[in-house]
Amino acid sequence: MARRRHAQPHFDVPPALPADEAASLAYEHDKDLSTHAFKEGEHPLVRIEHLNKTFDDNQVLKDVNLNVWREEIVVVLGPSGSGKSTMLRCINMLETPTAGHILIEDDEITGTTKANLNEHRKRIGMVFQNFNLFPHLSAKENVMVGQTKVLKRSKAEAEAEAVKQLTAVGLADRMDFMPSQLSGGQQQRVAIARAVAMHPDVILFDEPTSALDPELVRGVLDVMRDLALNSGMTMIVVTHEMGFARDVADRVVFMEGGVVVEEGTPEQVFDHPQNERTRAFLGNITD
């Protein structure tokens, strides 16, 4: 029996805003919702406008609009199935949006050619739930491979950067270990080192501690906390770790049902949530 094909729904979304207009509107919207130190004339690093995503008949993202500023730490919270991870995967085009616009430094990546997309992906790092390390490569080789293959760095340059980043995540004595010889927390720290070694404009973290045993979570969160506070890196973090969000985020975004329900500083969202759905979610988490 032939599998039924689902027609893609049609969404009427406006064109992406001109850069200066978008920056002005983004600043007015975000200036009181983030502890980010805004600069005069600054443009968002990441712009998401009217993002929609469907899988067959299931609309997972519904007209999502979000800006992320350079060096800002944005933590995205929400129940399972709220669209958080799908939004991240759309930002680096691992999932193709059904409609809407994603722009990196005012360059639209939605609808671009494969060649241009590959260039944009060099600027976007990602840390996955399940590490995604190459099992046949050592920790150091895992951190080197993207540098040599994608950035065309020399082996010596890539090795020096790998040593630097693995040392920074506390794995100086594990560089030649294979993934199978590392704990889950150590593997995730290798994945973080790999992402940072590419010197991207932004790193996306997709529930980086959800696959770890509880006793291994703290080590990974400590690495992420140090990265957030001391590196000047722009980070978008999907997580259920409320303490991390409160301590590190410039802005907390709460999603449910494929929409951004509420956003604000950690104090605003955790201590004074405005939306009943946010209050219910936080109550369930902290009870």
XYZ file of N, CA and C in Angstrom:
861
model
N 0.851 -1.194 0.000
C 0.000 0.000 0.000
C 0.887 1.243 0.000
N 0.630 2.148 -0.901
C 1.455 3.346 -1.023
C 1.281 4.229 0.214
N 2.386 4.787 0.659
C 2.326 5.677 1.806
C 1.690 6.993 1.397
N 0.785 7.451 2.220
C 0.099 8.707 1.940
C 1.063 9.880 2.088
N 1.092 10.726 1.083
C 1.938 11.916 1.129
C 1.148 13.071 1.749
N 1.814 13.799 2.613
C 1.181 14.942 3.272
C 1.567 16.222 2.535
N 0.582 16.994 2.160
C 0.853 18.268 1.518
C 1.409 19.250 2.550
N 2.479 19.946 2.167
C 3.043 20.942 3.066
C 2.085 22.131 3.166
N 1.760 22.565 4.384
C 0.884 23.728 4.521
C 1.579 24.979 4.010
N 0.779 25.936 3.624
C 1.319 27.199 3.115
C 1.170 28.264 4.195
N 2.245 29.000 4.436
C 2.231 30.086 5.406
C 2.564 31.385 4.694
N 1.732 32.381 4.893
C 2.008 33.700 4.350
C 2.809 34.486 5.383
N 4.090 34.595 5.154
C 4.938 35.369 6.069
C 5.536 36.529 5.297
N 5.726 37.665 5.948
C 6.295 38.825 5.257
C 7.773 38.598 4.958
N 8.336 39.378 4.043
C 9.781 39.295 3.801
C 10.563 39.654 5.060
N 11.817 39.224 5.108
C 12.680 39.622 6.217
C 12.811 41.137 6.254
N 12.840 41.688 7.444
C 12.937 43.135 7.593
C 14.306 43.646 7.123
N 14.371 44.868 6.609
C 15.680 45.487 6.337
C 16.514 45.532 7.621
N 17.823 45.414 7.471
C 18.704 45.211 8.622
C 18.581 46.313 9.670
N 18.623 47.568 9.259
C 18.594 48.653 10.234
C 17.247 48.722 10.954
N 16.173 48.517 10.213
C 14.844 48.524 10.832
C 14.717 47.369 11.819
N 15.194 46.184 11.415
C 15.131 45.012 12.289
C 15.930 45.246 13.564
N 17.121 45.850 13.433
C 17.960 46.093 14.601
C 17.302 47.061 15.573
N 16.680 48.103 15.036
C 16.013 49.091 15.881
C 14.842 48.460 16.637
N 14.028 47.689 15.921
C 12.884 47.037 16.560
C 13.345 45.994 17.570
N 14.410 45.258 17.232
C 14.923 44.233 18.138
C 15.428 44.866 19.432
N 16.137 45.973 19.312
C 16.642 46.647 20.509
C 15.490 47.113 21.397
N 14.491 47.738 20.800
C 13.357 48.217 21.590
C 12.640 47.064 22.286
N 12.576 45.910 21.608
C 11.896 44.753 22.187
C 12.719 44.111 23.301
N 14.049 44.029 23.105
C 14.881 43.209 23.973
C 15.578 43.975 25.092
N 15.641 45.307 25.013
C 16.511 46.072 25.910
C 16.192 45.857 27.383
N 14.931 45.602 27.719
C 14.554 45.399 29.119
C 14.365 43.927 29.469
N 14.661 43.038 28.517
C 14.435 41.610 28.723
C 15.735 40.824 28.838
N 16.867 41.516 28.811
C 18.165 40.850 28.817
C 19.154 41.680 29.605
N 20.100 40.993 30.246
C 21.187 41.696 30.923
C 22.359 41.948 29.976
N 22.187 41.630 28.706
C 23.214 41.905 27.705
C 23.562 43.394 27.689
N 24.849 43.697 27.535
C 25.295 45.094 27.473
C 25.161 45.594 26.037
N 24.040 46.196 25.730
C 23.769 46.652 24.368
C 24.695 47.801 23.994
N 25.116 47.801 22.729
C 25.971 48.860 22.195
C 25.180 49.679 21.178
N 25.469 50.946 21.110
C 24.761 51.830 20.185
C 24.936 51.333 18.751
N 23.816 51.205 18.044
C 23.850 50.781 16.653
C 24.063 49.300 16.442
N 24.068 48.524 17.525
C 24.316 47.085 17.423
C 23.189 46.377 16.678
N 23.550 45.373 15.883
C 22.577 44.520 15.212
C 22.596 43.137 15.860
N 21.479 42.450 15.915
C 21.488 41.091 16.458
C 22.415 40.187 15.646
N 23.040 39.248 16.327
C 23.855 38.257 15.635
C 22.952 37.244 14.929
N 21.905 36.811 15.624
C 20.937 35.863 15.068
C 19.564 36.519 15.079
N 18.895 36.479 13.943
C 17.512 36.959 13.844
C 16.630 35.830 13.348
N 15.578 35.570 14.083
C 14.564 34.595 13.669
C 13.258 35.355 13.490
N 12.715 35.315 12.270
C 11.491 36.054 11.960
C 10.442 35.103 11.396
N 9.312 35.022 12.088
C 8.132 34.285 11.604
C 8.480 32.840 11.237
N 9.243 32.170 12.105
C 9.685 30.805 11.832
C 8.557 29.813 12.080
N 8.261 29.018 11.059
C 7.272 27.947 11.151
C 7.913 26.648 10.685
N 7.575 25.566 11.367
C 8.080 24.255 10.971
C 7.011 23.209 11.224
N 6.735 22.413 10.179
C 5.787 21.313 10.310
C 6.465 20.005 9.948
N 6.033 18.942 10.608
C 6.380 17.580 10.230
C 5.061 16.884 9.893
N 4.857 16.632 8.607
C 3.567 16.112 8.140
C 2.456 17.058 8.604
N 1.519 16.574 9.417
C 0.403 17.420 9.856
C 0.669 18.109 11.196
N 1.855 17.919 11.743
C 2.152 18.442 13.068
C 2.957 19.726 12.958
N 2.372 20.844 13.365
C 3.097 22.110 13.336
C 3.859 22.256 14.651
N 5.180 22.183 14.552
C 6.045 22.163 15.728
C 6.467 23.563 16.138
N 6.667 24.465 15.167
C 7.002 25.854 15.446
C 5.957 26.748 14.800
N 5.483 27.736 15.549
C 4.365 28.558 15.112
C 4.732 30.042 15.214
N 5.210 30.592 14.103
C 5.497 32.022 14.003
C 6.438 32.490 15.125
N 7.577 31.815 15.241
C 8.556 32.146 16.275
C 9.393 33.338 15.830
N 9.532 34.313 16.711
C 10.386 35.478 16.487
C 11.332 35.614 17.675
N 12.631 35.718 17.381
C 13.621 35.786 18.445
C 14.893 36.426 17.906
N 15.521 37.269 18.723
C 16.822 37.852 18.396
C 17.838 37.387 19.425
N 19.061 37.164 18.985
C 20.159 36.849 19.889
C 21.314 37.772 19.527
N 21.871 38.427 20.557
C 22.893 39.446 20.348
C 24.272 38.853 20.594
N 25.280 39.434 19.950
C 26.644 38.923 20.105
C 27.059 38.957 21.580
N 27.608 37.845 22.034
C 28.061 37.622 23.413
C 26.910 37.436 24.392
N 25.685 37.344 23.910
C 24.554 37.092 24.792
C 24.428 35.590 25.055
N 24.017 35.246 26.274
C 23.730 33.863 26.647
C 22.217 33.745 26.786
N 21.604 33.011 25.865
C 20.155 32.822 25.866
C 19.864 31.365 26.224
N 19.092 31.162 27.274
C 18.707 29.817 27.694
C 17.229 29.617 27.377
N 16.934 28.522 26.683
C 15.576 28.223 26.241
C 15.036 27.072 27.081
N 13.925 27.330 27.752
C 13.270 26.345 28.603
C 11.924 25.968 28.014
N 11.393 24.852 28.477
C 10.062 24.455 28.061
C 9.883 22.956 28.187
N 8.633 22.499 28.212
C 8.380 21.057 28.318
C 8.809 20.328 27.054
N 8.915 19.010 27.149
C 9.220 18.200 25.977
C 8.162 18.425 24.909
N 8.605 18.509 23.663
C 7.676 18.719 22.564
C 7.290 20.163 22.332
N 7.979 21.108 22.996
C 7.599 22.519 22.857
C 8.221 23.181 21.639
N 9.160 22.486 20.966
C 9.772 23.041 19.763
C 11.167 23.600 19.985
N 11.706 23.477 21.200
C 13.009 24.068 21.529
C 14.119 23.517 20.638
N 14.238 22.193 20.614
C 15.320 21.568 19.839
C 15.112 21.770 18.343
N 13.872 21.748 17.895
C 13.606 21.983 16.478
C 14.036 23.382 16.079
N 13.799 24.358 16.934
C 14.246 25.720 16.640
C 15.766 25.761 16.490
N 16.497 25.098 17.406
C 17.955 25.066 17.292
C 18.383 24.439 15.979
N 17.758 23.322 15.630
C 18.140 22.604 14.418
C 17.803 23.408 13.164
N 16.817 24.286 13.260
C 16.525 25.177 12.131
C 17.589 26.271 12.015
N 18.148 26.713 13.139
C 19.130 27.797 13.094
C 20.349 27.384 12.283
N 20.775 26.125 12.402
C 21.908 25.698 11.563
C 21.463 24.835 10.388
N 20.148 24.856 10.133
C 19.564 24.240 8.940
C 19.738 22.716 8.904
N 19.868 22.098 10.083
C 19.727 20.645 10.135
C 18.282 20.258 9.863
N 17.369 21.156 10.158
C 15.978 21.051 9.729
C 15.673 22.255 8.850
N 14.989 22.025 7.756
C 14.634 23.116 6.850
C 13.326 23.749 7.306
N 13.312 25.034 7.622
C 12.061 25.673 8.021
C 10.993 25.544 6.943
N 9.761 25.396 7.374
C 8.648 25.384 6.427
C 8.372 26.791 5.906
N 8.547 27.770 6.766
C 8.379 29.177 6.369
C 9.112 30.039 7.380
N 9.407 31.255 6.972
C 10.065 32.204 7.856
C 11.514 32.435 7.474
N 12.204 33.204 8.297
C 13.553 33.670 7.961
C 14.494 33.477 9.153
N 15.696 33.012 8.875
C 16.786 32.977 9.853
C 17.958 33.714 9.246
N 18.482 34.692 9.983
C 19.582 35.514 9.484
C 20.723 35.498 10.496
N 21.935 35.384 9.998
C 23.139 35.476 10.810
C 23.880 36.736 10.374
N 24.031 37.676 11.301
C 24.621 38.983 10.976
C 23.978 39.587 9.723
N 22.659 39.552 9.690
C 21.842 40.146 8.637
C 21.930 39.411 7.293
N 22.639 38.281 7.241
C 22.674 37.444 6.039
C 21.665 36.321 6.203
N 20.700 36.257 5.287
C 19.680 35.220 5.408
C 20.243 33.868 4.975
N 20.028 32.860 5.822
C 20.492 31.513 5.493
C 19.350 30.621 5.031
N 18.114 31.018 5.286
C 16.986 30.256 4.761
C 16.879 30.522 3.263
N 16.713 29.450 2.499
C 16.567 29.582 1.053
C 17.859 29.811 0.314
N 19.008 29.679 0.992
C 20.283 29.922 0.329
C 20.760 28.656 -0.380
N 21.788 28.776 -1.189
C 22.337 27.625 -1.899
C 23.109 26.745 -0.921
N 23.353 25.497 -1.331
C 24.082 24.574 -0.473
C 25.482 25.089 -0.184
N 26.128 25.665 -1.181
C 27.483 26.195 -0.991
C 27.485 27.315 0.034
N 26.528 28.239 -0.099
C 26.447 29.325 0.876
C 26.095 28.806 2.264
N 25.225 27.805 2.310
C 24.828 27.222 3.588
C 26.037 26.615 4.301
N 26.882 25.931 3.560
C 28.077 25.342 4.162
C 28.996 26.422 4.736
N 29.067 27.565 4.055
C 29.861 28.664 4.579
C 29.260 29.202 5.877
N 27.940 29.327 5.908
C 27.275 29.810 7.112
C 27.459 28.836 8.268
N 27.430 27.540 7.974
C 27.551 26.549 9.051
C 28.904 26.600 9.732
N 29.910 27.114 9.054
C 31.208 27.286 9.702
C 31.102 28.242 10.887
N 30.105 29.099 10.838
C 29.955 30.137 11.859
C 29.051 29.706 13.008
N 28.487 28.498 12.901
C 27.516 28.031 13.887
C 28.001 26.697 14.449
N 28.369 26.674 15.729
C 28.742 25.428 16.378
C 27.534 24.780 17.023
N 27.596 23.467 17.210
C 26.487 22.778 17.865
C 26.996 21.656 18.736
N 26.433 21.568 19.927
C 26.721 20.484 20.868
C 25.422 19.709 21.051
N 25.459 18.421 20.718
C 24.252 17.591 20.692
C 24.053 16.857 22.025
N 22.857 16.310 22.187
C 22.559 15.535 23.392
C 23.480 14.333 23.519
N 23.735 13.665 22.392
C 24.413 12.373 22.425
C 25.836 12.433 21.883
N 26.474 13.592 22.039
C 27.907 13.794 21.811
C 28.300 13.780 20.325
N 27.870 12.750 19.582
C 28.162 12.645 18.142
C 29.664 12.698 17.860
N 30.458 12.015 18.672
C 31.887 11.893 18.408
C 32.133 10.763 17.416
N 33.231 10.876 16.660
C 33.626 9.783 15.776
C 34.281 8.695 16.624
N 33.709 7.485 16.642
C 34.219 6.457 17.563
C 35.612 5.959 17.229
N 36.043 6.120 15.970
C 37.345 5.610 15.549
C 38.455 6.648 15.701
N 38.118 7.836 16.217
C 39.111 8.894 16.411
C 39.290 9.171 17.898
N 40.507 9.527 18.289
C 40.772 9.907 19.669
C 40.094 11.235 19.987
N 40.115 11.588 21.274
C 39.542 12.877 21.670
C 40.192 14.015 20.894
N 41.512 14.008 20.830
C 42.223 15.078 20.120
C 41.889 15.081 18.631
N 41.824 13.908 18.033
C 41.506 13.823 16.606
C 40.086 14.286 16.340
N 39.157 14.011 17.261
C 37.790 14.502 17.103
C 37.746 16.023 17.079
N 38.590 16.667 17.883
C 38.609 18.129 17.924
C 39.346 18.690 16.709
N 40.252 17.919 16.142
C 41.034 18.385 14.995
C 40.296 18.272 13.667
N 39.438 17.266 13.514
C 38.971 16.883 12.182
C 38.173 18.001 11.502
N 37.300 18.673 12.241
C 36.542 19.770 11.641
C 37.426 20.933 11.229
N 38.450 21.167 12.016
C 39.370 22.265 11.704
C 40.111 22.016 10.383
N 40.569 20.777 10.188
C 41.334 20.486 8.975
C 40.430 20.315 7.759
N 39.272 19.686 7.945
C 38.395 19.393 6.811
C 37.573 20.606 6.386
N 37.090 21.356 7.355
C 36.167 22.456 7.060
C 36.892 23.796 6.983
N 37.731 24.071 7.979
C 38.427 25.356 8.017
C 39.753 25.333 7.273
N 40.183 24.142 6.857
C 41.430 23.974 6.079
C 42.650 24.439 6.869
N 42.610 24.308 8.187
C 43.797 24.592 8.976
C 44.822 23.483 8.786
N 46.071 23.812 8.978
C 47.113 22.791 8.908
C 46.978 21.842 10.095
N 47.565 20.666 9.957
C 47.509 19.694 11.051
C 48.117 20.264 12.315
N 49.234 20.988 12.180
C 49.901 21.571 13.350
C 49.005 22.606 14.029
N 48.350 23.461 13.237
C 47.443 24.465 13.799
C 46.278 23.801 14.506
N 45.703 22.795 13.848
C 44.543 22.110 14.413
C 44.914 21.385 15.697
N 46.083 20.774 15.719
C 46.506 20.050 16.920
C 46.735 21.014 18.081
N 47.360 22.152 17.801
C 47.591 23.142 18.859
C 46.271 23.644 19.435
N 45.293 23.894 18.564
C 43.981 24.356 19.026
C 43.267 23.259 19.812
N 43.378 22.014 19.359
C 42.748 20.893 20.061
C 43.323 20.741 21.463
N 44.645 20.821 21.565
C 45.292 20.717 22.878
C 44.809 21.849 23.787
N 44.735 23.048 23.247
C 44.286 24.205 24.026
C 42.868 24.004 24.545
N 41.961 23.579 23.674
C 40.561 23.483 24.076
C 40.305 22.272 24.969
N 40.975 21.161 24.722
C 40.807 20.003 25.600
C 41.380 20.280 26.983
N 42.445 21.032 27.046
C 42.986 21.444 28.342
C 41.988 22.337 29.066
N 41.349 23.234 28.318
C 40.386 24.164 28.916
C 39.187 23.439 29.519
N 38.813 22.273 28.964
C 37.663 21.530 29.503
C 38.114 20.415 30.455
N 39.372 20.456 30.868
C 39.845 19.528 31.883
C 40.214 18.144 31.394
N 40.593 18.019 30.131
C 40.897 16.703 29.568
C 42.324 16.624 29.029
N 43.231 17.378 29.635
C 44.616 17.351 29.172
C 45.215 15.956 29.254
N 44.748 15.141 30.202
C 45.289 13.795 30.372
C 44.462 12.725 29.654
N 43.514 13.164 28.822
C 42.657 12.202 28.118
C 42.660 12.426 26.604
N 43.587 13.209 26.105
C 43.563 13.615 24.697
C 43.685 12.445 23.732
N 44.427 11.414 24.117
C 44.652 10.289 23.215
C 43.704 9.133 23.480
N 42.734 9.331 24.369
C 41.751 8.298 24.653
C 40.708 8.260 23.534
N 40.192 7.070 23.252
C 39.082 6.908 22.316
C 37.770 7.201 23.043
N 36.715 7.579 22.331
C 35.442 7.851 23.001
C 34.965 6.729 23.910
N 35.185 5.491 23.498
C 34.731 4.353 24.315
C 35.466 4.262 25.643
N 36.592 4.937 25.767
C 37.376 4.935 26.997
C 37.034 6.110 27.909
N 36.089 6.944 27.470
C 35.707 8.138 28.221
C 34.304 7.985 28.786
N 34.064 8.614 29.924
C 32.709 8.653 30.460
C 31.831 9.535 29.584
N 30.523 9.460 29.801
C 29.621 10.321 29.035
C 29.922 11.787 29.240
N 30.231 12.176 30.491
C 30.552 13.573 30.753
C 31.820 14.015 30.057
N 32.819 13.114 30.027
C 34.056 13.451 29.326
C 33.826 13.550 27.825
N 32.995 12.662 27.275
C 32.687 12.741 25.846
C 31.993 14.058 25.518
N 31.091 14.500 26.381
C 30.401 15.751 26.105
C 31.362 16.931 26.207
N 32.342 16.849 27.095
C 33.342 17.912 27.173
C 34.215 17.934 25.921
N 34.507 16.763 25.351
C 35.210 16.722 24.061
C 34.363 17.414 22.996
N 33.054 17.141 22.998
C 32.160 17.753 22.010
C 32.145 19.276 22.154
N 32.188 19.764 23.391
C 32.228 21.217 23.612
C 33.548 21.781 23.096
N 34.653 21.092 23.412
C 35.962 21.538 22.918
C 35.983 21.572 21.396
N 35.388 20.572 20.776
C 35.329 20.518 19.309
C 34.577 21.728 18.754
N 33.453 22.068 19.365
C 32.675 23.213 18.885
C 33.438 24.515 19.063
N 34.062 24.698 20.224
C 34.777 25.947 20.502
C 35.995 26.089 19.591
N 36.650 24.973 19.276
C 37.866 25.008 18.459
C 37.612 25.559 17.067
N 36.380 25.521 16.612
C 36.041 26.051 15.293
C 35.863 27.566 15.309
N 35.912 28.172 16.507
C 35.749 29.627 16.674
C 34.484 30.137 15.965
N 33.340 29.538 16.268
C 32.108 29.973 15.605
C 31.604 31.292 16.176
N 30.667 31.897 15.478
C 30.027 33.109 15.980
C 29.067 32.789 17.117
N 28.439 31.621 17.059
C 27.454 31.224 18.062
C 27.537 29.713 18.222
N 27.336 29.245 19.458
C 27.266 27.808 19.715
C 25.860 27.481 20.211
N 25.273 26.461 19.621
C 23.958 25.961 20.004
C 24.150 24.711 20.860
N 23.526 24.682 22.025
C 23.606 23.532 22.928
C 22.222 22.910 23.031
N 22.085 21.675 22.554
C 20.786 20.998 22.538
C 20.710 19.989 23.685
N 20.218 20.459 24.832
C 20.088 19.627 26.029
C 21.361 18.814 26.273
N 22.490 19.492 26.469
C 23.786 18.796 26.499
C 23.989 17.874 27.689
N 23.152 17.974 28.722
C 23.326 17.100 29.883
C 22.230 16.050 30.005
N 21.273 16.031 29.075
C 20.102 15.161 29.263
C 20.436 13.685 29.132
N 21.521 13.334 28.419
C 21.886 11.928 28.248
C 22.889 11.455 29.292
N 23.226 12.312 30.255
C 24.274 11.988 31.220
C 23.688 11.459 32.520
N 24.440 10.578 33.166
C 24.092 10.177 34.528
C 24.194 11.395 35.439
N 23.344 11.462 36.471
C 23.297 12.668 37.312
C 24.650 13.095 37.867
N 25.505 12.118 38.221
C 26.780 12.498 38.833
C 27.747 13.124 37.838
N 27.450 13.035 36.529
C 28.332 13.590 35.505
C 27.879 14.958 35.005
N 26.686 15.363 35.407
C 26.104 16.603 34.886
C 26.911 17.817 35.321
N 27.323 17.832 36.595
C 27.967 19.031 37.128
C 29.225 19.392 36.358
N 30.047 18.391 36.007
C 31.284 18.678 35.291
C 31.038 19.367 33.966
N 30.011 18.935 33.230
C 29.684 19.554 31.950
C 29.129 20.961 32.165
N 28.260 21.113 33.160
C 27.708 22.446 33.437
C 28.802 23.415 33.874
N 29.782 22.929 34.620
C 30.886 23.808 35.032
C 31.657 24.315 33.815
N 31.891 23.427 32.825
C 32.585 23.839 31.601
C 31.756 24.880 30.852
N 30.449 24.631 30.740
C 29.569 25.567 30.039
C 29.485 26.904 30.782
N 29.450 26.823 32.106
C 29.375 28.056 32.902
C 30.639 28.889 32.688
N 31.802 28.238 32.705
C 33.050 28.958 32.475
C 33.079 29.570 31.079
N 32.589 28.810 30.104
C 32.541 29.307 28.730
C 31.643 30.535 28.640
N 30.494 30.466 29.302
C 29.527 31.561 29.238
C 30.056 32.824 29.912
N 30.743 32.657 31.031
C 31.135 33.811 31.828
C 32.461 34.416 31.404
N 33.309 33.635 30.747
C 34.685 34.088 30.538
C 35.160 34.121 29.088
N 34.388 33.588 28.151
C 34.913 33.462 26.791
C 34.410 34.525 25.825
N 33.338 35.227 26.176
C 32.730 36.156 25.226
C 31.976 35.460 24.116
N 31.716 34.167 24.282
C 31.013 33.382 23.268
C 29.510 33.681 23.309
N 28.887 33.676 22.153
C 27.427 33.740 22.070
C 26.886 32.326 22.162
N 25.921 32.094 23.044
C 25.415 30.751 23.292
C 23.896 30.751 23.329
N 23.300 29.758 22.669
C 21.870 29.490 22.791
C 21.768 28.082 23.356
N 21.210 27.964 24.554
C 21.254 26.713 25.304
C 19.835 26.234 25.586
N 19.490 25.070 25.056
C 18.254 24.392 25.422
C 18.582 23.439 26.561
N 17.927 23.609 27.692
C 18.256 22.791 28.855
C 17.083 22.749 29.818
N 17.122 21.758 30.718
C 16.188 21.707 31.847
C 16.895 22.061 33.148
N 18.149 22.511 33.059
C 18.931 22.832 34.252
C 18.610 24.255 34.705
N 17.681 24.356 35.655
C 17.198 25.668 36.086
C 18.294 26.486 36.783
N 19.131 25.828 37.579
C 20.184 26.544 38.270
C 21.161 27.184 37.304
N 21.508 26.438 36.263
C 22.395 26.982 35.227
C 21.753 28.192 34.566
N 20.477 28.074 34.227
C 19.782 29.177 33.564
C 19.775 30.423 34.446
N 19.486 30.239 35.713
C 19.423 31.388 36.619
C 20.797 32.034 36.800
N 21.851 31.207 36.873
C 23.186 31.723 37.172
C 23.858 32.381 35.970
N 23.588 31.877 34.775
C 24.424 32.198 33.624
C 23.711 33.017 32.558
N 22.415 32.833 32.394
C 21.709 33.433 31.259
C 21.648 34.956 31.347
N 21.786 35.600 30.191
C 21.388 37.000 30.057
C 19.882 37.100 29.852
N 19.346 36.085 29.173
C 17.909 36.071 28.883
C 17.415 34.638 28.931
N 16.230 34.456 29.478
C 15.570 33.158 29.522
C 14.337 33.228 28.644
N 14.201 32.226 27.774
C 13.065 32.140 26.862
C 12.272 30.889 27.229
N 10.995 31.039 27.461
C 10.132 29.895 27.748
C 9.259 29.606 26.533
N 9.349 28.376 26.033
C 8.547 27.945 24.892
C 7.576 26.851 25.315
N 6.415 26.870 24.701
C 5.435 25.794 24.882
C 4.536 25.778 23.659
N 4.236 24.594 23.172
C 3.331 24.468 22.039
C 3.831 25.125 20.776
N 5.164 25.219 20.626
C 5.728 25.766 19.402
C 5.793 27.273 19.329
N 5.527 27.954 20.449
C 5.568 29.411 20.462
C 6.432 29.891 21.622
N 6.970 31.107 21.488
C 7.644 31.758 22.606
C 6.560 32.359 23.486
N 6.401 31.798 24.673
C 5.351 32.236 25.586
C 5.797 33.454 26.382
N 7.065 33.430 26.805
C 7.561 34.502 27.665
C 9.082 34.543 27.566
N 9.647 35.725 27.702
C 11.101 35.869 27.758
C 11.437 37.046 28.656
N 12.614 36.981 29.242
C 13.043 38.050 30.127
C 14.348 37.679 30.795
N 14.825 38.549 31.674
C 16.010 38.231 32.451
C 15.692 37.054 33.365
N 16.716 36.368 33.873
C 16.436 35.274 34.813
C 15.567 35.722 35.986
N 15.835 36.899 36.520
C 15.029 37.385 37.634
C 13.575 37.576 37.216
N 13.361 38.146 36.043
C 11.994 38.364 35.581
C 11.246 37.048 35.407
N 11.876 36.090 34.750
C 11.189 34.842 34.415
C 11.035 33.944 35.637
N 12.085 33.801 36.439
C 12.022 32.870 37.566
C 11.296 33.450 38.777
N 11.480 34.740 39.027
C 10.911 35.332 40.245
C 9.595 36.049 40.000
N 9.385 36.518 38.761
C 8.158 37.282 38.487
C 7.577 36.891 37.124
N 7.308 35.612 36.880
C 6.755 35.219 35.578
C 5.392 35.865 35.356
N 5.179 36.317 34.118
C 3.953 37.040 33.790
C 2.860 36.144 33.227
N 3.256 35.004 32.674
C 2.290 34.144 31.996
C 1.972 32.935 32.860
N 0.717 32.568 32.907
C 0.291 31.446 33.736
C 0.965 30.142 33.307
N 1.203 29.977 31.997
C 1.848 28.748 31.528
C 3.293 28.681 32.021
N 3.970 29.824 32.071
C 5.320 29.859 32.619
C 5.296 29.508 34.101
N 4.373 30.093 34.830
C 4.283 29.813 36.268
C 4.013 28.338 36.517
N 3.141 27.731 35.715
C 2.822 26.315 35.903
C 4.032 25.443 35.618
N 4.767 25.759 34.554
C 5.957 24.981 34.205
C 7.013 25.072 35.305
N 7.306 26.280 35.754
C 8.311 26.456 36.795
C 7.872 25.815 38.096
N 6.575 25.857 38.381
C 6.066 25.212 39.594
C 6.255 23.717 39.549
N 6.024 23.118 38.382
C 6.201 21.665 38.241
C 7.662 21.282 38.358
N 8.547 22.120 37.843
C 9.979 21.812 37.888
C 10.516 21.896 39.303
N 10.061 22.894 40.054
C 10.642 23.141 41.375
C 9.917 22.423 42.498
N 8.722 21.890 42.230
C 7.994 21.169 43.285
C 8.728 19.875 43.672
